[in-house]
Every structure is written in C-alpha cells, then in structure tokens.
Amino acid sequence: MGKIKLPRHVFLWSMSVIYMFAFGSLYVQIPGLYGNEGVLPVRLVEPGVSGDRPLLEQLQASPSLLWLGPHLGLGRPETMELLCLVGALLSLGAALLEPLRDSLVFLVLWGLYLSLCQVGQAFLRFAWDGLLLEAGFLTVLIAPLNLLRRRSASSHHDAVTFWLARWLLFRLTFGSGVAKLASHCPSWWGLTALSHLFETQGSPTPLAWFAHQLPDWLLRLGTVGVLVSETVLPLLYFAPMRCLRLGAFYLQVVHQATCMLTGNLTPLNLLALALSFSLLDDDHVSACLGHAKKRLARTWGQSLLSGLTLVTELGIWVLIIYCVKVLFHLELNWEAGTMSSKTTFTQHQFDELLKAATVPSIWVGVLSLTWELVASMLGCVSVRGCFWKLWALLQWVVFGAAAVGMFAISVVPYTSFEPGSNGRILPELKRISSLVERYRLVGSYALDGAVPGLQGRPEIVLEGSMDKATWTEIEFMYKPGNESAAPPVTSPYQARLDWQLWQAARGPHKHSPWFTSLVHRLLQGKEDVVSLVQADEARYPFSQAPPAYIRASLYRYWWTQPNEDGSRPQQWWRRHYVEEFYPTVQLGDLVLEEMLSQHGLKEKVPAQPSPDSMLAQALRQVRGHVGTLPGPLVLWSLSVTVAAICLFKTFLGARKARAPPAEPKAKRPKDQPRPQTKHAPAASLKAQREDSADRRQDSDRSPRKRK
C-alpha cells in the first residue's frame, strides 16, 4: 500500500468531529438522564471501593475521572457536565487546528469518554459507544506527537498503526453481515429485509417513507447490496490490488450514506466512514483534491501489467456477482419488473460455512499485518544516519508490539459468534482480554441481526390522566407517536431516551428497569426529565401540573401507502393497539414502590444540595445558556461553525497558492567591465580600457588604499 499521510489526516479530523458530536449530544441530556432528579441519577452509582479510600484505588477499581468531583468541589452530575464540556471544547479545537490532532489530545478525549461510559449505565451502552471507545484508543496510536515536535512529521510505523483501523472496519462490517445471516431471519434470507427495515429501524427520517415505497424488486436488490457490502466486500479490504480496495471503499461510502439519509444512526455511520479512509492512499486522495501527479509515459511492459491487473479485478467482481446469484438463487424478470430468490441453505450448512470462514479471515489479517510490519521495518532500515536508524527501529518495535497486541486481543471478541473457533484461542489470550475488558479497548460488533418487527414497528405510547377516566397521550420529540407527525431529523444528535424506548418496546418492561424510574419522574413532574420528552412546554399536555396517573400501551406502527395519484397522504403512520405494556400507577402506588425497590432505584438517602463552588457556579451559567436550546440545534450550530471555519481556511490557502511569488528586490549591480566580443568595434574596446584605467587610479587615491 502507498503512502497514507493524507488519509490519516482525514481520519484524525473525522475522529475529532465525531468526538465533538458525542460530547455535545450527551451534555444536553445529562440533567434529565443523570441529574439528581433524572431517570438514572448518577449519584446512585456505587464506586468499586469506598469513597473514603485514596483516589488511586478508586480509579483502579472503576477507571473514571468522575471520582475527581469532590476534589474539585463538584457533585457527580456537575462533574459529568465538566467532562463533557472539556471534551467538546478539546475536540472542537482539534477539528479546527491541526497541531491539536495529537496523540496526547486523543488520549485525553478517550479517557473522558471512558469515564462517562463507566457510570452511564443503560444510556451509554449502545453499540456506537463501544465502537467510539475502541476507535478512539486506536486513534491514540495512529495520531502523531505534534505537541512534542515543532512540526508534524510522519514515521515509518504509521502504516502499521493505521492498519488497525482497517482491521476494526473489517470486524465491524463482517460481524454485522454474519449476524444478519446467522440469525436465520427469513427477511434476510428471502431478501425482503429492506421492505421492513425502513419502518422498523431505530429513528427513521422522512426519506425512509419514500424509500419504503420503492418497487419490490429494487428493495430486494438493495438487500443484496447490503449483504454483499457486509459479507463479501470486507474481504477486499486486505486485497493486494489497489482498485479492489478503492471499489470496496466507494461501495462502503454509498452504503453508509444511504443509512444516514434514511435513519438517524449517525454516530455509527460516521465511525464506519472514518474507518473506511484506511483503505485509501495519498495518490488517490491527492487525485480527488485535484493535486494528482503527472504520470510518466508507460513502457509496453507496464501497460501489459496494468491490463492484466484490470482483467483480474474485473474477473474477481464477476466472480463475486456470480457467487451471490448462486447463493440466493436470484432470478430477475425484466418484463414483469420483479425479482425472486430462494435459498436451499440449512442452518447446519451455514454454521459449517461460518466455521470454515472464521479462521481463514483471521489468517488473512495475520498475513496483512505481517506485510505492513515488514514493509515498515525496511523503511526504518533505509533511514540515513546510525542514530536516526536506531531511533526509527525503536519506534517500530514499540508501535509494532502495540499493533500486534491489539490485533491479538481483538480476536477473542471477533470469534465470539463462532464457538468452535473461540474455543481454540489460547487461554492466556482470553485472560489478557478479560483484564482489559473494563477499559473497553475491543468489542464484538454484530449489528442488526434479525429484523425487528416483521409484523410492524413496536412502539410504547405513554398516557397520563388526572382522573383515571380521560387519558391524554404524551408525545415524544424524537420517536413515532402521533400518526400525522413527520419523522424527525435529528442527526448528528442522538436522543438516548427515545432510542431506549424503541429497544424497550421489543420486550417486557421488566427487561428495562429504567422505564419505571421514567414513569416515576413524570408523575413527580421533574422538569429535567420532561425536557427530554418535550422541550416546548406548549406541546407537553401536563406542563401546568403533573399527571396523577400514567399508563403505557404497546402499539404496532406501519408506514402509510401513497394516494392513488402517487402523492403522500396526510398521515405518515398508521397504528394498531397490541397490549398493555405498563400498568396504571400513581405516586405512592404499592406496585410502583415495589418495582423501584426491586430495581435499586429507591432513594434511600435524599439528594444533597448542589455545591456552590466557583466552578459549579460557572457550570450553572453555561447550562443556563445552552439548556434552553434543543439538542439538534446545538450540534447543528457546532457543525456549521466547524464547516465555515474550515472553508474559510481552505479559501485562504487557495488564494495564497494562486498568488504570484513576490519578486526579490533588485541588487545594486557591481561595476564590472562589459564582456568583449570578437565583433566589437575598436573605438568601443579603447573606451573600455580607458574606463578601467580611470577606476584603478581612483582606487589608488582612496584613503583606505593609502593606509
């Protein structure tokens, strides 16, 4: 693989922006989720050891900077806000200033986010949280040490550490594809998944309604594209031929862009896109930016080799298409505009195929990493100077060992979906993986297995009443509720409460203990929790007084169909009542109190008053200004700010590049005799001799000469 300085630069910038979104999105929701009167108060989280123990012991038992709060004169919620603000500001600076895209800066960002996830409970255990922590730790290894140098420099080990991003991308995409097929969901094997996925995904956008109305054969073809991009294309990430990697990159970009346009799962999609830059090299990025190098004329041998490479690549793509057609028995009827498919694969056959593919994929990773290690070592050996050669080799040893270690421990979660391969892993490797598990350095990513809600999208509908006779529905801002309300567009903001409600609807309420606390806070009328439901008081039906009773029902939602003329109907959704999800409760209800005690949400000690230190007052001032804004607006403002400043810097750089170089000031010419030529006239030569003689006489008369 060629030089990777530019792709690495883009990757580091992307990680800075993703961190900014993550910290900013969480900061807006901290009072309602983790405040003293929130859904899951962070003060109820017990540290690994007693708070009276030394700080170092607390950090070893539970690695979180949250335990620094008392030393700063802050409570736990205020400490979470401080960590989010520091992370958001630091990542904003890294997105705008290249010197801050430093290994030490990314180490601080990773430590801040890990501290929040350690106490975040159910609302910080999404798949993208674990993926951000692993990608963030890899960024620490990939980023340079700019703060310890006068200028940014690249090292020979950069290709080795950047390879880890490619391996993580492989595990993410391949694991998701295997999870889809291993679930034996009939929608994936029957290629009807997209017919349901656009309406059952976590947070659909208005474009998802239009995508749902596409022809059946096109949706089936899209399902094939999803499966190919997550099962076949990942194998091309390690292909020796550059065009295969570029093709996999662009198909991955199309896949992630489609997901972002039809759903609000932006953090996961942005992380996948950032990791995809590990498939590129400097030549391709330069060509995309219009700075391609001039190509020299090729010899007939080079042209023949390029032709053979192109034929080989086309053959591989044709083989992939043929294998997909055989696997799913695709039959396309062009006249009727339909596509049919069926598979004769049994569960046992697929398990055997999965077992046969797991170990070879690990060996492909071993060979690819070995190639990068050897290539970087040869680069270190070629460095001039004995001292600098030893220094380059020392860095190669350190970062190469780190890369091998990260690859080794990542094999443990990677093989978790195949018990046979996981059982053959060395016990010592499993022991090391368990030791670093609390730091969430590696994870298993099997996303979107079975399609949820083949019989419709399950949704929880909360209702409140003052007299237990007249019930009023409580609508949430970022989840389907009212059939006439358009799906929201929240990206890159992540409404964590609404996402948890979508997941809670797929099981009984006992599997989601936090739901009881949500009902309890709404009965109490806590403003911080109500702001997560509706930021606009006019749209919350119990803004004047909290409801006396609350109940929850389970509904099934479906997208509406277009009108006969093809236009969109007035309603986006249609729904059907299924069953009771949560019984009718009120404050002081024995059932409610029993469930709070059962889930450990009963407050044994009343909340302590907020500290009044200078730092706490400053945090309250910031909260007073930001808390009045909706979460998506806060992140959109940050996005526009970063985009505007980056465009302005690019414009200034382009103007400087186009400006002609300043001409140097003309120096005073020395008195020199004019050059004589063969054809010079005799009078001219005589005049030159006389002038030369006069100058010698003047020189002899000068004071310096007499001295």
PDB file of C-alpha atoms in Angstrom, residues 86-326:
ATOM      1  CA  VAL A  86     -13.878  19.807  28.277  1.00  0.00           C
ATOM      2  CA  GLY A  87     -14.262  17.009  25.729  1.00  0.00           C
ATOM      3  CA  ALA A  88     -16.443  19.091  23.415  1.00  0.00           C
ATOM      4  CA  LEU A  89     -14.109  22.106  23.508  1.00  0.00           C
ATOM      5  CA  LEU A  90     -10.978  19.996  23.083  1.00  0.00           C
ATOM      6  CA  SER A  91     -12.435  18.065  20.138  1.00  0.00           C
ATOM      7  CA  LEU A  92     -13.654  21.332  18.587  1.00  0.00           C
ATOM      8  CA  GLY A  93     -10.136  22.690  18.808  1.00  0.00           C
ATOM      9  CA  ALA A  94      -8.737  19.504  17.272  1.00  0.00           C
ATOM     10  CA  ALA A  95     -11.202  19.781  14.389  1.00  0.00           C
ATOM     11  CA  LEU A  96     -10.087  23.355  13.674  1.00  0.00           C
ATOM     12  CA  LEU A  97      -6.351  23.242  14.497  1.00  0.00           C
ATOM     13  CA  GLU A  98      -4.094  20.547  13.076  1.00  0.00           C
ATOM     14  CA  PRO A  99      -1.483  20.740  15.909  1.00  0.00           C
ATOM     15  CA  LEU A 100      -4.185  19.624  18.362  1.00  0.00           C
ATOM     16  CA  ARG A 101      -4.776  16.391  16.431  1.00  0.00           C
ATOM     17  CA  ASP A 102      -2.185  14.910  18.674  1.00  0.00           C
ATOM     18  CA  SER A 103      -1.815  11.548  20.349  1.00  0.00           C
ATOM     19  CA  LEU A 104      -1.927  13.141  23.820  1.00  0.00           C
ATOM     20  CA  VAL A 105      -5.085  15.098  22.971  1.00  0.00           C
ATOM     21  CA  PHE A 106      -6.835  11.971  21.708  1.00  0.00           C
ATOM     22  CA  LEU A 107      -5.715  10.117  24.837  1.00  0.00           C
ATOM     23  CA  VAL A 108      -7.443  12.762  26.952  1.00  0.00           C
ATOM     24  CA  LEU A 109     -10.598  12.542  24.808  1.00  0.00           C
ATOM     25  CA  TRP A 110     -10.645   8.761  25.112  1.00  0.00           C
ATOM     26  CA  GLY A 111     -10.179   8.972  28.894  1.00  0.00           C
ATOM     27  CA  LEU A 112     -13.016  11.494  29.217  1.00  0.00           C
ATOM     28  CA  TYR A 113     -15.463   9.382  27.213  1.00  0.00           C
ATOM     29  CA  LEU A 114     -14.441   6.201  29.042  1.00  0.00           C
ATOM     30  CA  SER A 115     -15.089   7.988  32.344  1.00  0.00           C
ATOM     31  CA  LEU A 116     -18.614   8.854  31.233  1.00  0.00           C
ATOM     32  CA  CYS A 117     -19.350   5.346  29.943  1.00  0.00           C
ATOM     33  CA  GLN A 118     -18.234   3.785  33.235  1.00  0.00           C
ATOM     34  CA  VAL A 119     -21.139   5.465  35.060  1.00  0.00           C
ATOM     35  CA  GLY A 120     -23.552   5.902  32.152  1.00  0.00           C
ATOM     36  CA  GLN A 121     -25.477   2.672  32.819  1.00  0.00           C
ATOM     37  CA  ALA A 122     -28.105   1.732  30.214  1.00  0.00           C
ATOM     38  CA  PHE A 123     -27.995   5.026  28.303  1.00  0.00           C
ATOM     39  CA  LEU A 124     -24.283   4.730  27.455  1.00  0.00           C
ATOM     40  CA  ARG A 125     -24.193   1.083  26.395  1.00  0.00           C
ATOM     41  CA  PHE A 126     -25.135   1.437  22.762  1.00  0.00           C
ATOM     42  CA  ALA A 127     -23.084  -0.204  20.041  1.00  0.00           C
ATOM     43  CA  TRP A 128     -21.626   3.109  18.847  1.00  0.00           C
ATOM     44  CA  ASP A 129     -20.378   3.933  22.372  1.00  0.00           C
ATOM     45  CA  GLY A 130     -18.205   0.827  22.445  1.00  0.00           C
ATOM     46  CA  LEU A 131     -17.114   1.397  18.855  1.00  0.00           C
ATOM     47  CA  LEU A 132     -16.136   5.005  19.627  1.00  0.00           C
ATOM     48  CA  LEU A 133     -14.051   3.880  22.596  1.00  0.00           C
ATOM     49  CA  GLU A 134     -12.162   1.278  20.548  1.00  0.00           C
ATOM     50  CA  ALA A 135     -11.687   3.591  17.561  1.00  0.00           C
ATOM     51  CA  GLY A 136     -10.682   6.372  19.958  1.00  0.00           C
ATOM     52  CA  PHE A 137      -7.967   4.232  21.539  1.00  0.00           C
ATOM     53  CA  LEU A 138      -6.669   3.267  18.102  1.00  0.00           C
ATOM     54  CA  THR A 139      -6.564   6.984  17.267  1.00  0.00           C
ATOM     55  CA  VAL A 140      -4.142   7.450  20.166  1.00  0.00           C
ATOM     56  CA  LEU A 141      -1.760   5.044  18.402  1.00  0.00           C
ATOM     57  CA  ILE A 142      -2.392   6.491  14.933  1.00  0.00           C
ATOM     58  CA  ALA A 143      -2.051  10.200  15.746  1.00  0.00           C
ATOM     59  CA  PRO A 144       1.405  11.828  15.802  1.00  0.00           C
ATOM     60  CA  LEU A 145       3.006  13.568  18.774  1.00  0.00           C
ATOM     61  CA  ASN A 146       2.693  17.081  17.354  1.00  0.00           C
ATOM     62  CA  LEU A 147       2.785  18.775  20.742  1.00  0.00           C
ATOM     63  CA  LEU A 148       6.278  17.443  21.394  1.00  0.00           C
ATOM     64  CA  ARG A 149       7.577  18.493  17.986  1.00  0.00           C
ATOM     65  CA  ARG A 150       7.880  21.801  16.219  1.00  0.00           C
ATOM     66  CA  ARG A 151       6.116  20.479  13.156  1.00  0.00           C
ATOM     67  CA  SER A 152       4.059  17.483  12.129  1.00  0.00           C
ATOM     68  CA  ALA A 153       6.127  14.570  10.888  1.00  0.00           C
ATOM     69  CA  SER A 154       5.312  11.123   9.588  1.00  0.00           C
ATOM     70  CA  SER A 155       7.032   7.958  10.755  1.00  0.00           C
ATOM     71  CA  HIS A 156       7.647   4.622   9.136  1.00  0.00           C
ATOM     72  CA  HIS A 157       5.377   2.869  11.651  1.00  0.00           C
ATOM     73  CA  ASP A 158       2.315   4.941  10.667  1.00  0.00           C
ATOM     74  CA  ALA A 159       1.171   2.308   8.162  1.00  0.00           C
ATOM     75  CA  VAL A 160       1.231  -0.347  10.913  1.00  0.00           C
ATOM     76  CA  THR A 161      -0.928   1.586  13.374  1.00  0.00           C
ATOM     77  CA  PHE A 162      -3.261   2.819  10.632  1.00  0.00           C
ATOM     78  CA  TRP A 163      -3.767  -0.811   9.613  1.00  0.00           C
ATOM     79  CA  LEU A 164      -5.563  -1.348  12.931  1.00  0.00           C
ATOM     80  CA  ALA A 165      -8.334   0.972  11.708  1.00  0.00           C
ATOM     81  CA  ARG A 166      -8.760  -1.262   8.656  1.00  0.00           C
ATOM     82  CA  TRP A 167      -8.959  -4.349  10.857  1.00  0.00           C
ATOM     83  CA  LEU A 168     -11.604  -2.691  13.051  1.00  0.00           C
ATOM     84  CA  LEU A 169     -13.590  -1.763   9.930  1.00  0.00           C
ATOM     85  CA  PHE A 170     -13.402  -5.390   8.810  1.00  0.00           C
ATOM     86  CA  ARG A 171     -14.664  -6.674  12.163  1.00  0.00           C
ATOM     87  CA  LEU A 172     -17.469  -4.108  12.210  1.00  0.00           C
ATOM     88  CA  THR A 173     -18.809  -4.800   8.714  1.00  0.00           C
ATOM     89  CA  PHE A 174     -18.121  -8.535   8.529  1.00  0.00           C
ATOM     90  CA  GLY A 175     -19.524  -9.099  12.018  1.00  0.00           C
ATOM     91  CA  SER A 176     -22.708  -7.241  11.095  1.00  0.00           C
ATOM     92  CA  GLY A 177     -23.129  -9.268   7.911  1.00  0.00           C
ATOM     93  CA  VAL A 178     -22.554 -12.568   9.696  1.00  0.00           C
ATOM     94  CA  ALA A 179     -25.057 -11.569  12.403  1.00  0.00           C
ATOM     95  CA  LYS A 180     -27.721 -10.974   9.752  1.00  0.00           C
ATOM     96  CA  LEU A 181     -27.256 -14.386   8.146  1.00  0.00           C
ATOM     97  CA  ALA A 182     -26.600 -16.245  11.414  1.00  0.00           C
ATOM     98  CA  SER A 183     -29.908 -15.008  12.843  1.00  0.00           C
ATOM     99  CA  HIS A 184     -31.668 -17.120  10.153  1.00  0.00           C
ATOM    100  CA  CYS A 185     -34.180 -14.306   9.848  1.00  0.00           C
ATOM    101  CA  PRO A 186     -36.430 -15.101   6.858  1.00  0.00           C
ATOM    102  CA  SER A 187     -36.369 -11.464   5.751  1.00  0.00           C
ATOM    103  CA  TRP A 188     -32.610 -11.545   5.153  1.00  0.00           C
ATOM    104  CA  TRP A 189     -32.508 -14.946   3.503  1.00  0.00           C
ATOM    105  CA  GLY A 190     -35.640 -14.112   1.495  1.00  0.00           C
ATOM    106  CA  LEU A 191     -34.218 -10.685   0.524  1.00  0.00           C
ATOM    107  CA  THR A 192     -37.242  -8.821   1.904  1.00  0.00           C
ATOM    108  CA  ALA A 193     -35.398  -7.114   4.796  1.00  0.00           C
ATOM    109  CA  LEU A 194     -35.479  -3.592   3.352  1.00  0.00           C
ATOM    110  CA  SER A 195     -39.236  -3.882   2.910  1.00  0.00           C
ATOM    111  CA  HIS A 196     -39.430  -3.875   6.731  1.00  0.00           C
ATOM    112  CA  LEU A 197     -36.189  -2.182   7.816  1.00  0.00           C
ATOM    113  CA  PHE A 198     -37.102   1.319   6.626  1.00  0.00           C
ATOM    114  CA  GLU A 199     -40.076   1.408   9.022  1.00  0.00           C
ATOM    115  CA  THR A 200     -38.648  -0.660  11.911  1.00  0.00           C
ATOM    116  CA  GLN A 201     -35.215   0.973  12.300  1.00  0.00           C
ATOM    117  CA  GLY A 202     -34.444   2.969  15.419  1.00  0.00           C
ATOM    118  CA  SER A 203     -35.144   6.506  14.227  1.00  0.00           C
ATOM    119  CA  PRO A 204     -36.318   6.795  10.605  1.00  0.00           C
ATOM    120  CA  THR A 205     -36.245  10.054   8.665  1.00  0.00           C
ATOM    121  CA  PRO A 206     -38.871  11.327   6.200  1.00  0.00           C
ATOM    122  CA  LEU A 207     -36.770   9.894   3.353  1.00  0.00           C
ATOM    123  CA  ALA A 208     -37.351   6.428   4.818  1.00  0.00           C
ATOM    124  CA  TRP A 209     -41.061   6.743   3.946  1.00  0.00           C
ATOM    125  CA  PHE A 210     -40.220   7.386   0.293  1.00  0.00           C
ATOM    126  CA  ALA A 211     -37.612   4.596   0.256  1.00  0.00           C
ATOM    127  CA  HIS A 212     -40.240   2.218   1.630  1.00  0.00           C
ATOM    128  CA  GLN A 213     -42.435   2.905  -1.419  1.00  0.00           C
ATOM    129  CA  LEU A 214     -39.786   1.747  -3.931  1.00  0.00           C
ATOM    130  CA  PRO A 215     -40.602  -1.249  -6.167  1.00  0.00           C
ATOM    131  CA  ASP A 216     -40.243  -4.650  -4.576  1.00  0.00           C
ATOM    132  CA  TRP A 217     -37.514  -5.793  -6.971  1.00  0.00           C
ATOM    133  CA  LEU A 218     -35.441  -2.695  -6.182  1.00  0.00           C
ATOM    134  CA  LEU A 219     -35.784  -3.286  -2.430  1.00  0.00           C
ATOM    135  CA  ARG A 220     -34.679  -6.897  -2.934  1.00  0.00           C
ATOM    136  CA  LEU A 221     -31.710  -5.708  -4.943  1.00  0.00           C
ATOM    137  CA  GLY A 222     -30.891  -3.256  -2.161  1.00  0.00           C
ATOM    138  CA  THR A 223     -30.990  -6.119   0.360  1.00  0.00           C
ATOM    139  CA  VAL A 224     -28.487  -7.992  -1.798  1.00  0.00           C
ATOM    140  CA  GLY A 225     -26.298  -4.887  -1.820  1.00  0.00           C
ATOM    141  CA  VAL A 226     -26.397  -4.655   1.983  1.00  0.00           C
ATOM    142  CA  LEU A 227     -25.430  -8.307   2.416  1.00  0.00           C
ATOM    143  CA  VAL A 228     -22.654  -8.079  -0.176  1.00  0.00           C
ATOM    144  CA  SER A 229     -21.227  -4.902   1.374  1.00  0.00           C
ATOM    145  CA  GLU A 230     -21.117  -6.584   4.792  1.00  0.00           C
ATOM    146  CA  THR A 231     -20.024 -10.129   3.952  1.00  0.00           C
ATOM    147  CA  VAL A 232     -18.038 -10.091   0.695  1.00  0.00           C
ATOM    148  CA  LEU A 233     -16.569  -6.592   0.436  1.00  0.00           C
ATOM    149  CA  PRO A 234     -14.783  -6.767   3.827  1.00  0.00           C
ATOM    150  CA  LEU A 235     -12.537  -9.479   2.396  1.00  0.00           C
ATOM    151  CA  LEU A 236     -11.341  -6.960  -0.207  1.00  0.00           C
ATOM    152  CA  TYR A 237     -10.052  -4.599   2.493  1.00  0.00           C
ATOM    153  CA  PHE A 238      -6.828  -6.611   2.551  1.00  0.00           C
ATOM    154  CA  ALA A 239      -6.590  -7.182  -1.204  1.00  0.00           C
ATOM    155  CA  PRO A 240      -3.115  -6.531  -2.674  1.00  0.00           C
ATOM    156  CA  MET A 241      -4.680  -4.828  -5.723  1.00  0.00           C
ATOM    157  CA  ARG A 242      -5.390  -1.140  -5.151  1.00  0.00           C
ATOM    158  CA  CYS A 243      -8.510  -0.941  -7.338  1.00  0.00           C
ATOM    159  CA  LEU A 244     -10.248  -3.639  -5.305  1.00  0.00           C
ATOM    160  CA  ARG A 245      -9.716  -1.659  -2.109  1.00  0.00           C
ATOM    161  CA  LEU A 246     -10.936   1.528  -3.799  1.00  0.00           C
ATOM    162  CA  GLY A 247     -14.050  -0.244  -5.063  1.00  0.00           C
ATOM    163  CA  ALA A 248     -14.759  -1.558  -1.568  1.00  0.00           C
ATOM    164  CA  PHE A 249     -14.275   1.961  -0.179  1.00  0.00           C
ATOM    165  CA  TYR A 250     -16.777   3.614  -2.525  1.00  0.00           C
ATOM    166  CA  LEU A 251     -19.377   0.885  -2.059  1.00  0.00           C
ATOM    167  CA  GLN A 252     -18.976   1.274   1.698  1.00  0.00           C
ATOM    168  CA  VAL A 253     -19.450   5.043   1.359  1.00  0.00           C
ATOM    169  CA  VAL A 254     -22.673   4.531  -0.632  1.00  0.00           C
ATOM    170  CA  HIS A 255     -23.948   2.065   1.968  1.00  0.00           C
ATOM    171  CA  GLN A 256     -23.254   4.361   4.933  1.00  0.00           C
ATOM    172  CA  ALA A 257     -24.612   7.444   3.146  1.00  0.00           C
ATOM    173  CA  THR A 258     -27.880   5.606   2.434  1.00  0.00           C
ATOM    174  CA  CYS A 259     -28.150   4.642   6.095  1.00  0.00           C
ATOM    175  CA  MET A 260     -27.588   8.254   7.187  1.00  0.00           C
ATOM    176  CA  LEU A 261     -30.192   9.624   4.786  1.00  0.00           C
ATOM    177  CA  THR A 262     -32.912   7.161   5.842  1.00  0.00           C
ATOM    178  CA  GLY A 263     -32.066   6.874   9.539  1.00  0.00           C
ATOM    179  CA  ASN A 264     -30.697   8.967  12.398  1.00  0.00           C
ATOM    180  CA  LEU A 265     -27.980   6.488  13.387  1.00  0.00           C
ATOM    181  CA  THR A 266     -25.271   8.996  12.532  1.00  0.00           C
ATOM    182  CA  PRO A 267     -22.510   8.175  15.109  1.00  0.00           C
ATOM    183  CA  LEU A 268     -22.213   4.587  13.901  1.00  0.00           C
ATOM    184  CA  ASN A 269     -22.277   5.601  10.236  1.00  0.00           C
ATOM    185  CA  LEU A 270     -19.724   8.379  10.757  1.00  0.00           C
ATOM    186  CA  LEU A 271     -17.398   5.996  12.580  1.00  0.00           C
ATOM    187  CA  ALA A 272     -17.672   3.475   9.738  1.00  0.00           C
ATOM    188  CA  LEU A 273     -16.903   6.224   7.211  1.00  0.00           C
ATOM    189  CA  ALA A 274     -13.913   7.438   9.234  1.00  0.00           C
ATOM    190  CA  LEU A 275     -12.507   3.913   9.423  1.00  0.00           C
ATOM    191  CA  SER A 276     -13.044   3.499   5.672  1.00  0.00           C
ATOM    192  CA  PHE A 277     -10.334   6.082   4.978  1.00  0.00           C
ATOM    193  CA  SER A 278      -7.813   3.413   5.971  1.00  0.00           C
ATOM    194  CA  LEU A 279      -8.465   1.842   2.549  1.00  0.00           C
ATOM    195  CA  LEU A 280      -7.083   4.872   0.673  1.00  0.00           C
ATOM    196  CA  ASP A 281      -3.600   6.163  -0.081  1.00  0.00           C
ATOM    197  CA  ASP A 282      -2.034   9.556  -0.780  1.00  0.00           C
ATOM    198  CA  ASP A 283      -2.192   9.231  -4.555  1.00  0.00           C
ATOM    199  CA  HIS A 284      -5.942   8.694  -4.617  1.00  0.00           C
ATOM    200  CA  VAL A 285      -6.720  11.447  -2.097  1.00  0.00           C
ATOM    201  CA  SER A 286      -4.471  13.859  -3.998  1.00  0.00           C
ATOM    202  CA  ALA A 287      -6.239  12.992  -7.242  1.00  0.00           C
ATOM    203  CA  CYS A 288      -9.630  13.648  -5.610  1.00  0.00           C
ATOM    204  CA  LEU A 289      -8.368  17.031  -4.388  1.00  0.00           C
ATOM    205  CA  GLY A 290      -7.067  17.938  -7.843  1.00  0.00           C
ATOM    206  CA  HIS A 291      -3.386  17.616  -6.965  1.00  0.00           C
ATOM    207  CA  ALA A 292      -2.590  14.485  -8.919  1.00  0.00           C
ATOM    208  CA  LYS A 293       0.978  13.944 -10.027  1.00  0.00           C
ATOM    209  CA  LYS A 294       1.839  13.924 -13.689  1.00  0.00           C
ATOM    210  CA  ARG A 295       2.127  10.404 -14.964  1.00  0.00           C
ATOM    211  CA  LEU A 296       5.187   9.422 -16.901  1.00  0.00           C
ATOM    212  CA  ALA A 297       4.921   7.584 -20.178  1.00  0.00           C
ATOM    213  CA  ARG A 298       4.460   3.875 -19.602  1.00  0.00           C
ATOM    214  CA  THR A 299       6.550   1.201 -21.212  1.00  0.00           C
ATOM    215  CA  TRP A 300       4.894  -1.676 -23.015  1.00  0.00           C
ATOM    216  CA  GLY A 301       5.665  -3.937 -20.050  1.00  0.00           C
ATOM    217  CA  GLN A 302       3.925  -1.616 -17.581  1.00  0.00           C
ATOM    218  CA  SER A 303       0.936  -1.295 -19.897  1.00  0.00           C
ATOM    219  CA  LEU A 304       0.706  -5.079 -20.189  1.00  0.00           C
ATOM    220  CA  LEU A 305       0.891  -5.484 -16.412  1.00  0.00           C
ATOM    221  CA  SER A 306      -1.831  -2.846 -15.906  1.00  0.00           C
ATOM    222  CA  GLY A 307      -4.051  -4.612 -18.432  1.00  0.00           C
ATOM    223  CA  LEU A 308      -3.602  -7.965 -16.722  1.00  0.00           C
ATOM    224  CA  THR A 309      -4.367  -6.371 -13.339  1.00  0.00           C
ATOM    225  CA  LEU A 310      -7.534  -4.783 -14.713  1.00  0.00           C
ATOM    226  CA  VAL A 311      -8.703  -8.076 -16.208  1.00  0.00           C
ATOM    227  CA  THR A 312      -8.028  -9.845 -12.903  1.00  0.00           C
ATOM    228  CA  GLU A 313     -10.001  -7.255 -10.950  1.00  0.00           C
ATOM    229  CA  LEU A 314     -12.943  -7.469 -13.331  1.00  0.00           C
ATOM    230  CA  GLY A 315     -12.833 -11.231 -13.032  1.00  0.00           C
ATOM    231  CA  ILE A 316     -12.978 -11.009  -9.239  1.00  0.00           C
ATOM    232  CA  TRP A 317     -16.004  -8.707  -9.379  1.00  0.00           C
ATOM    233  CA  VAL A 318     -17.762 -11.043 -11.835  1.00  0.00           C
ATOM    234  CA  LEU A 319     -16.979 -13.988  -9.545  1.00  0.00           C
ATOM    235  CA  ILE A 320     -18.470 -12.127  -6.577  1.00  0.00           C
ATOM    236  CA  ILE A 321     -21.683 -11.383  -8.500  1.00  0.00           C
ATOM    237  CA  TYR A 322     -21.925 -14.988  -9.661  1.00  0.00           C
ATOM    238  CA  CYS A 323     -21.446 -16.357  -6.126  1.00  0.00           C
ATOM    239  CA  VAL A 324     -24.179 -14.055  -4.798  1.00  0.00           C
ATOM    240  CA  LYS A 325     -26.533 -15.154  -7.567  1.00  0.00           C
ATOM    241  CA  VAL A 326     -25.879 -18.827  -6.825  1.00  0.00           C
TER     242      VAL A 326
END
